[in-house]
Coordinates of C-alpha atoms in Angstrom, one line a residue:
X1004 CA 1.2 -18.1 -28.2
X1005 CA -0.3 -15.2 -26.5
X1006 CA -1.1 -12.3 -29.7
X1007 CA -3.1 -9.2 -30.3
X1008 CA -5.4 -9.7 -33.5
X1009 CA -5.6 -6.4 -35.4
X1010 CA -9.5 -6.6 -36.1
X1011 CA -10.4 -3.3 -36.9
X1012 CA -9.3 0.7 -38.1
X1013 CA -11.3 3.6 -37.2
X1014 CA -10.3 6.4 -39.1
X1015 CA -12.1 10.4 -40.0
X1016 CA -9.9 12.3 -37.4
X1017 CA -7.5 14.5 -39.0
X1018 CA -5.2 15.1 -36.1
X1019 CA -3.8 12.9 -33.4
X1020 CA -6.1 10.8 -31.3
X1021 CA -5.6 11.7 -27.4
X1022 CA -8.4 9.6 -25.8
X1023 CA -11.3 6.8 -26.6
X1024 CA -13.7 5.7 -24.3
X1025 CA -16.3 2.5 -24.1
X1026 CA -19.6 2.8 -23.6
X1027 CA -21.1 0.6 -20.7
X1028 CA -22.6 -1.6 -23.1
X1029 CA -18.9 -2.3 -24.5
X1030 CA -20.8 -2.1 -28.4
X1031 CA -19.8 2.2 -28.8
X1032 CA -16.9 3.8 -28.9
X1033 CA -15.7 7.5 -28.3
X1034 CA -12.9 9.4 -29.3
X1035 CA -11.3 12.9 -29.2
X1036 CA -8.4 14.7 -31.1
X1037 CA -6.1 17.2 -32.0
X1038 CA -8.8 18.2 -34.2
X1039 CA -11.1 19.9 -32.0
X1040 CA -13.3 17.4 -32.7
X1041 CA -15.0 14.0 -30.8
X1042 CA -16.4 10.9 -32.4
X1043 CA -19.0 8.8 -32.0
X1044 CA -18.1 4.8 -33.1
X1045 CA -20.1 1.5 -33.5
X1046 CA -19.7 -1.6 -34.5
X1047 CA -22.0 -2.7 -37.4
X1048 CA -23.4 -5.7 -36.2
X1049 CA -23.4 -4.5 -32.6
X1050 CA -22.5 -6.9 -29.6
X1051 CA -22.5 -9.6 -32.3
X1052 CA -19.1 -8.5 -33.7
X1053 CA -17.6 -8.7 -30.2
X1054 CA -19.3 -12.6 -29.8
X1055 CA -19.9 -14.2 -33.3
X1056 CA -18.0 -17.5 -32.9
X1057 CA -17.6 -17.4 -36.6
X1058 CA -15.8 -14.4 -37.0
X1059 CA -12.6 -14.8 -38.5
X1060 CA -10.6 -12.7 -36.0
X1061 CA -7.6 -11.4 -38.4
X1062 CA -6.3 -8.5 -39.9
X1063 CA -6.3 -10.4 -43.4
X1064 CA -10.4 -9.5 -44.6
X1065 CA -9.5 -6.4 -46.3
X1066 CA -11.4 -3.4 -45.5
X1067 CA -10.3 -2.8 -42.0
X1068 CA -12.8 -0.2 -41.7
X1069 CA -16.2 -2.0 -43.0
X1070 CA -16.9 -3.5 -39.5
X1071 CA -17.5 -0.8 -37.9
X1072 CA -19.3 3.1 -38.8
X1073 CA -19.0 6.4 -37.3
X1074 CA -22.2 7.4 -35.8
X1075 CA -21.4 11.0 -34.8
X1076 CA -18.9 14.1 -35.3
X1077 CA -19.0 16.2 -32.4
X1078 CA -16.8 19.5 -33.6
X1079 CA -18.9 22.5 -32.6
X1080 CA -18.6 23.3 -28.7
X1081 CA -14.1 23.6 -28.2
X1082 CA -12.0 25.9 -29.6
X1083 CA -8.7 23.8 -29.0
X1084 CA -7.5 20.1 -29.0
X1085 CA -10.4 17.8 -27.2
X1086 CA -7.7 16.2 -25.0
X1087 CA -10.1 14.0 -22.9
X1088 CA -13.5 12.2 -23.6
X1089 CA -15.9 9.7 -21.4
X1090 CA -18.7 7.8 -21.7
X1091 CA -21.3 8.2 -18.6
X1092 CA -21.1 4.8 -17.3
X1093 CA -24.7 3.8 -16.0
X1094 CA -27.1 4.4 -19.4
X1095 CA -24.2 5.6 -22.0
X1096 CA -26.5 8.1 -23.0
X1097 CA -23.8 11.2 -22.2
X1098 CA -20.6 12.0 -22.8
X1099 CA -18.3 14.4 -21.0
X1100 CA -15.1 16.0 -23.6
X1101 CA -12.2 17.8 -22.2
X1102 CA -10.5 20.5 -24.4
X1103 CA -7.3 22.6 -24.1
X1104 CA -9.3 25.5 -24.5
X1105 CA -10.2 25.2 -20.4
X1106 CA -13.9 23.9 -20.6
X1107 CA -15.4 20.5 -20.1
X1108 CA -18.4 19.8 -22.4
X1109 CA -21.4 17.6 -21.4
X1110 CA -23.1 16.0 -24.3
X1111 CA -26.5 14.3 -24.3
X1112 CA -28.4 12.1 -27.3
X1113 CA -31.0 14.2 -28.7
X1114 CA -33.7 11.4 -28.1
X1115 CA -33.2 8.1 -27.2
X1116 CA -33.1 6.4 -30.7
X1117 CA -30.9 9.2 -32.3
X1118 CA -27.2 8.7 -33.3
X1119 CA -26.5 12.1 -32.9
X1120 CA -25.7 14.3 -29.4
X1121 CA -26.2 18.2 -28.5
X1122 CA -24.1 20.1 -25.9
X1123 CA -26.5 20.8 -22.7
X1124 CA -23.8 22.2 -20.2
X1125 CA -20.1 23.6 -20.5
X1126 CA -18.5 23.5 -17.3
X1127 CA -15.6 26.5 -16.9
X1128 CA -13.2 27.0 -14.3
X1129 CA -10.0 25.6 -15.5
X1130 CA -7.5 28.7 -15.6
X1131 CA -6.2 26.9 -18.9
X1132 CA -5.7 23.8 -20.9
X1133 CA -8.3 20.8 -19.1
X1134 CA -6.3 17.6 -19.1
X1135 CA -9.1 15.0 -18.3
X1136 CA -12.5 14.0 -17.3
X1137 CA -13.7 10.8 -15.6
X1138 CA -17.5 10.2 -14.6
X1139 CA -17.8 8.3 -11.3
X1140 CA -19.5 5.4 -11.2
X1141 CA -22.7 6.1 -10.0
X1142 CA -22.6 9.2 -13.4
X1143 CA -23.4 11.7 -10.8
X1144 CA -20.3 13.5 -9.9
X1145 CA -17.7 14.2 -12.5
X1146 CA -14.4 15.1 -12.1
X1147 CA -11.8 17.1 -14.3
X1148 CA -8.3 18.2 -14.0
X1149 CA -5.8 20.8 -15.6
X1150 CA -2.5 22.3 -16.2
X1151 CA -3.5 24.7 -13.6
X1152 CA -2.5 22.0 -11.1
X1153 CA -5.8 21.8 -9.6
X1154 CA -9.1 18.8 -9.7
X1155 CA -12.5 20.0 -9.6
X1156 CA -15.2 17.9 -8.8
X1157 CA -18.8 18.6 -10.0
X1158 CA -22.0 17.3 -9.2
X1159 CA -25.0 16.8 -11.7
X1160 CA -28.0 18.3 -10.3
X1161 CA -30.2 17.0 -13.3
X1162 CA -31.9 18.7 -16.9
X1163 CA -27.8 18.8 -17.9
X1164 CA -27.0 21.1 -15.0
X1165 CA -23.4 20.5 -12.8
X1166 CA -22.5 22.2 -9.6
X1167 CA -18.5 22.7 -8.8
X1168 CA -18.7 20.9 -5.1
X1169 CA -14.8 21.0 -4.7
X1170 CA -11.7 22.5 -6.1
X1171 CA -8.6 20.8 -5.1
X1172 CA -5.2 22.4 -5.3
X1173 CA -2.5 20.0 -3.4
X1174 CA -0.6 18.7 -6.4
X1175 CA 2.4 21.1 -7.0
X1176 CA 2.4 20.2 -11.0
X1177 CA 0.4 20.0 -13.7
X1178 CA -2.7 17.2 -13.2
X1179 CA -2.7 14.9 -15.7
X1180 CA -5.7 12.3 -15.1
X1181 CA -8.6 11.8 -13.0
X1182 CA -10.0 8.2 -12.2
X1183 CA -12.5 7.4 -9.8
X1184 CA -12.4 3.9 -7.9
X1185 CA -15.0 1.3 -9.3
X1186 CA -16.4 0.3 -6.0
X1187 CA -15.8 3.3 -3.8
X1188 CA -16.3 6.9 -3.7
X1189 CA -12.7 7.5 -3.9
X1190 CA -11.4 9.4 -6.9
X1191 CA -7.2 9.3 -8.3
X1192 CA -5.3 12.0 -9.7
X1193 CA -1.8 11.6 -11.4
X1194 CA 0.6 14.3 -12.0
X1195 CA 3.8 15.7 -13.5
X1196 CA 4.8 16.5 -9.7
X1197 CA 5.6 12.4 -9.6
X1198 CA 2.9 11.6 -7.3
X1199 CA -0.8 9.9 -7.0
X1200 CA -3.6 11.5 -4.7
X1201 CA -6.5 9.6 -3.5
X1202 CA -9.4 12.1 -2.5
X1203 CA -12.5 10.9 -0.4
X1204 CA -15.7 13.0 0.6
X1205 CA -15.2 14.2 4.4
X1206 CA -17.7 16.2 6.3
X1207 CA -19.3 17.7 2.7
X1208 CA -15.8 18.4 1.6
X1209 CA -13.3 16.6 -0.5
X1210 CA -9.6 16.1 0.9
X1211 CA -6.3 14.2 0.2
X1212 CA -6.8 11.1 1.9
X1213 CA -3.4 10.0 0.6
X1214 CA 0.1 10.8 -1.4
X1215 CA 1.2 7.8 -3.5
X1216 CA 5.2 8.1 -4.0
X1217 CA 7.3 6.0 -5.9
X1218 CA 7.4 7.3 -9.6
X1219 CA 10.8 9.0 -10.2
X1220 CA 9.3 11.3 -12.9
X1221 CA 5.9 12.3 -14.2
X1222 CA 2.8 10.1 -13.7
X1223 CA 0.9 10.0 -16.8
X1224 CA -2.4 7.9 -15.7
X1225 CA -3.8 4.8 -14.1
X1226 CA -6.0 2.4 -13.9
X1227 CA -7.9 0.1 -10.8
X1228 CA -8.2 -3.6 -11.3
X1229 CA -11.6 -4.5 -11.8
X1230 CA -12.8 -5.0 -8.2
X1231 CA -10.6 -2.3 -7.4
X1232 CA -8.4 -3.9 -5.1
X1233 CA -5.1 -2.3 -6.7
X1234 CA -3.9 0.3 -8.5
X1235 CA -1.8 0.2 -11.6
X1236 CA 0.3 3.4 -12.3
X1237 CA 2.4 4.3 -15.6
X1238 CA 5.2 7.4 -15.7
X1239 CA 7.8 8.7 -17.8
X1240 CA 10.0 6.8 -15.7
X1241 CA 9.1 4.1 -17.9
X1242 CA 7.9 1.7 -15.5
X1243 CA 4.9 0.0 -14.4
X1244 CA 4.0 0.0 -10.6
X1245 CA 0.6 -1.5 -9.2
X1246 CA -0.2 -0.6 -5.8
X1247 CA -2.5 -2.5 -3.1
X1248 CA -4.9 -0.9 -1.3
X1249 CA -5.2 -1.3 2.3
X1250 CA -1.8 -2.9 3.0
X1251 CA 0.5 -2.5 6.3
X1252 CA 3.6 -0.3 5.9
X1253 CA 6.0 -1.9 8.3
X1254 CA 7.4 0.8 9.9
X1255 CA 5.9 3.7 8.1
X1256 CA 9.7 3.1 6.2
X1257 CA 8.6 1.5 3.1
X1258 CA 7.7 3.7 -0.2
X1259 CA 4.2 5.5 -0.5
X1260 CA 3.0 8.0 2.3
X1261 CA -0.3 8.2 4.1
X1262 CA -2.2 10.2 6.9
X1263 CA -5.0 8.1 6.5
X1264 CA -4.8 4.5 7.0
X1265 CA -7.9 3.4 5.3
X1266 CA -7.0 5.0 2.4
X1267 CA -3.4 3.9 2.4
X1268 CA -1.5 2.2 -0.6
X1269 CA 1.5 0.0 -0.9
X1270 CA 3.9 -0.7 -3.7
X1271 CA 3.5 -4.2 -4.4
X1272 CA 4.9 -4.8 -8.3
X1273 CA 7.3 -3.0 -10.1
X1274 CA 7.7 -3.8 -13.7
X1275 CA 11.4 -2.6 -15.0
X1276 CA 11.9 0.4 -17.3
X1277 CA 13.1 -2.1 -19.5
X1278 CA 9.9 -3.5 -20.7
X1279 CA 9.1 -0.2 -22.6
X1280 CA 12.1 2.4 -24.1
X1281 CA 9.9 5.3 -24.0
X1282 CA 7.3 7.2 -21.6
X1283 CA 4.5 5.2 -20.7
X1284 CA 1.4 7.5 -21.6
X1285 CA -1.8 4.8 -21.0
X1286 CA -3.0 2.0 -18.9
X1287 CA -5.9 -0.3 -19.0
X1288 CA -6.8 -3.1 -16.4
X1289 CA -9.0 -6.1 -17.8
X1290 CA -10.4 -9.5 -16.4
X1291 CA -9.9 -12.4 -17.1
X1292 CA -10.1 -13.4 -21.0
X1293 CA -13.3 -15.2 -22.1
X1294 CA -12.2 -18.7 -22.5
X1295 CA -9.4 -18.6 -20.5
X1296 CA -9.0 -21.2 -17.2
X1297 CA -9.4 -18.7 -14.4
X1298 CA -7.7 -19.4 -10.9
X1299 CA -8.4 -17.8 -7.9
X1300 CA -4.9 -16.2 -8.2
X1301 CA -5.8 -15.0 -11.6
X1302 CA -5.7 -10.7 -11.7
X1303 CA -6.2 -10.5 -15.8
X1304 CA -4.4 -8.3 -18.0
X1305 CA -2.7 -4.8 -17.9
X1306 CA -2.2 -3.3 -21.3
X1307 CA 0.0 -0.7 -21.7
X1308 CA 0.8 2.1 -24.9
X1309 CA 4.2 4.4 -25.0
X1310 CA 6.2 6.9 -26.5
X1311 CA 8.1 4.0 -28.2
X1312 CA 4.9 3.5 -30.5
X1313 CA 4.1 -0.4 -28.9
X1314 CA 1.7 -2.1 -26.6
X1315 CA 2.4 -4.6 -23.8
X1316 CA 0.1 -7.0 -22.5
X1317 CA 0.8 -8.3 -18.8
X1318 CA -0.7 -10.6 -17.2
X1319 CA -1.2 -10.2 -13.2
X1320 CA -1.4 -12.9 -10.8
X1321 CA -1.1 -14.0 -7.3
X1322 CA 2.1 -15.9 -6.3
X1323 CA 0.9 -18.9 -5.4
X1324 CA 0.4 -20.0 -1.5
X1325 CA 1.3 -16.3 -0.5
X1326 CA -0.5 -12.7 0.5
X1327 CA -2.1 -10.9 -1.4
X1328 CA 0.7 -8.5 -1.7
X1329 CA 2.9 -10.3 -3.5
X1330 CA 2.2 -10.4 -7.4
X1331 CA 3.5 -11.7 -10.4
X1332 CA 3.3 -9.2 -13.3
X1333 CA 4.9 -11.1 -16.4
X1334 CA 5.5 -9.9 -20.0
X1335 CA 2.9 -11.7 -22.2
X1336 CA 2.6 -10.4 -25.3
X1337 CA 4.1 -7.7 -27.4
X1338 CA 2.8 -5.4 -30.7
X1339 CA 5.9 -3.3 -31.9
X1340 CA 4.3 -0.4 -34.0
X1341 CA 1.2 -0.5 -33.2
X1342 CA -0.3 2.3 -34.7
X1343 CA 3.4 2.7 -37.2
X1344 CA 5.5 5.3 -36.0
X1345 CA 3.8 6.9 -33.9
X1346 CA 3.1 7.3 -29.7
X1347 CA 0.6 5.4 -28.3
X1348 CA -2.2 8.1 -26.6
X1349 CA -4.4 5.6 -25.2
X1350 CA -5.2 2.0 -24.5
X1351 CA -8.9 0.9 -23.2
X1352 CA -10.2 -2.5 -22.6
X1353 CA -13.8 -3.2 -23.3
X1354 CA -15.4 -3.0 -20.2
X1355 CA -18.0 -5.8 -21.3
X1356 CA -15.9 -8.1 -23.7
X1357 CA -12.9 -9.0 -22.4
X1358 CA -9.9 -9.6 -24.2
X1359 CA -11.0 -6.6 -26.9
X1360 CA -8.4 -4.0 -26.9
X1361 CA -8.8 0.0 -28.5
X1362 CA -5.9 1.9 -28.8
X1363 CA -5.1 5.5 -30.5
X1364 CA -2.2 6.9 -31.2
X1365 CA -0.7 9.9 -33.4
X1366 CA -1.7 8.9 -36.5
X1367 CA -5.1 9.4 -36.1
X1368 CA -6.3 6.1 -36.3
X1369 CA -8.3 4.3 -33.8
X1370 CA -7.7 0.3 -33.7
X1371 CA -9.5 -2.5 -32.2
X1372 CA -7.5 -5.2 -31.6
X1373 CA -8.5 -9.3 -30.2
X1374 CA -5.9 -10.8 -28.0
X1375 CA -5.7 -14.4 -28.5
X1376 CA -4.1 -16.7 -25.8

């Protein structure tokens, strides 16, 4: 029977827990809060607490917390709730927070074999509270968005320096996460006006290269499949939707709207507002699960985490002997109360480990979790 393993707690924050982030190497961990504060995580034993094969993978050894230390408290750059935080994702060596307080912080290790990190750039522009930040694959353009309904995009120019190369003001709501593709240059924004805009680079500026429609109410975030051929989206609307890049609207009648057809997006899953009672505030797209038989119709795992304090595993598939736009997204695996009584922030896969799970949620805790098949 398909399970998630409660393996380990993470706890020091004295406030809710909005966002945590992996490292590239999959072995650190961040995290931000209501406490104006970030935090730096690691396993003890390193990469060898994700791959021992004779580690007892329960929540029965005690001392959730003696697995894992935190390496850093990072508490003296915002003046509000660090609502955002990211790991750059080529060397791990910086991290980007987001705060209410309108400014995006870049964070660098003070030399190479130090645990601890010192603020080298605070990015301003936001009118007020910052929502999000998300590093683009390639860690040099970062992009951040706001209540002020607008996405700014900002390019490192090296020694901690960032240039604002675009400022982006088509969504008619609050913004309420960025996420850059994995493969492309393309970068995601999802927003209490119900819709998802996909932005591209054209002639030195950034535009809307298309207007995802669907959700019936606020989208909270996203997340791409790992090769990025789809697009998973979560709303208050409760349901999950996953998107295909690339497909043919017959018509131009079907849902989703586009100016751009190589940037185009099709609704090709729905998953029912039954499977959660409660907003849906977080997404996370794995591979497939060490150990598991992989077919070529295999898509891995969604997780989700809602207002109704549980997390969902689905698993994603191709239907067998048909397109690529028609996918099975099934209910695999449920964990009621997750983090107690309390919302679900955030759920992130490891991006090196699959089948490891962290989740925050309102009670301040961090938890890693093992999903066993």
């Amino acid at each position: 029977m398909t399970q998630l393993k409660l393996v380990a707690e993470l706890k020091g924050h004295e406030d809710r827990v909005w966002q945590v982030s992996w490292d590239p190497s999959g072995t650190r961990l961040a995290s931000c809060s209501g406490d104006k504060s970030a935090r730096v995580w690691s396993a003890i034993s390193g990469a060898n607490f994700f791959t021992s094969t004779d580690m007892e993978v329960d929540g029965s050894r005690g001392n959730l917390a003696s697995t894992w230390q935190c390496l850093d408290v990072i508490d003296n750059a915002h003046k509000r709730t660090v609502r955002s935080v990211a790991f750059e994702p080529t060397r791990g060596r910086a991290i980007a927070t987001a705060s209410f307080d309108g400014t995006t912080a870049i964070w660098e290790k003070t030399d190479e074999s130090a645990d601890s990190y010192e603020c080298v750039a605070t990015l301003e522009g936001h009118e007020n509270e910052a929502k999000c930040v998300a590093w683009a694959p390639s860690g040099q353009l970062l992009a951040t968005c706001g209540r002020d309904k607008s996405v700014w995009i900002w390019e490192s120019t090296g020694e901690g320096d960032f240039d604002c190369i675009s400022v982006l003001m088509e969504h008619a709501q609050d913004v309420k996460m960025v996420l850059w593709h994995p493969k492309q240059e393309l970068l995601a924004s999802f927003s209490y006006d119900d819709t998802i805009r996909i932005w591209k680079e054209d002639d030195d500026d950034w535009v809307s290269a298309s207007t995802i429609s669907g959700h019936t109410s606020t989208v909270w975030a996203g997340a791409f499949s790992p090769e990025g051929e789809y697009l998973a989206s979560v709303s208050d609307d409760r349901t999950v939707r996953v998107w295909m890049q690339n497909a043919v609207q017959e018509n131009g009648s079907e849902e989703g709207f586009y100016y751009r057809p190589d940037t185009s997006y099709k609704c090709v899953a729905v998953v029912p507002d039954s499977v959660h009672s409660r907003a849906i505030y977080s997404v996370s797209w794995c591979a497939s699960v060490a150990g598991e038989q992989s077919a070529d119709t295999d898509l891995g795992f969604l997780a989700t985490g809602s207002g109704d304090n549980s997390v969902r595993i689905l698993s994603v598939s191709r239907k067998e002997s048909a397109t690529a736009a028609d996918l099975d997204v099934t209910l695999v695996c449920t964990q009621e109360n997750a983090h107690g009584l309390s919302d679900i922030n955030c759920v992130q896969w490891n991006p090196k480990y699959p089948g490891w799970l962290a989740t925050s949620g309102d009670d301040g805790v961090i938890r890693i979790w093992h999903l066993e098949l």
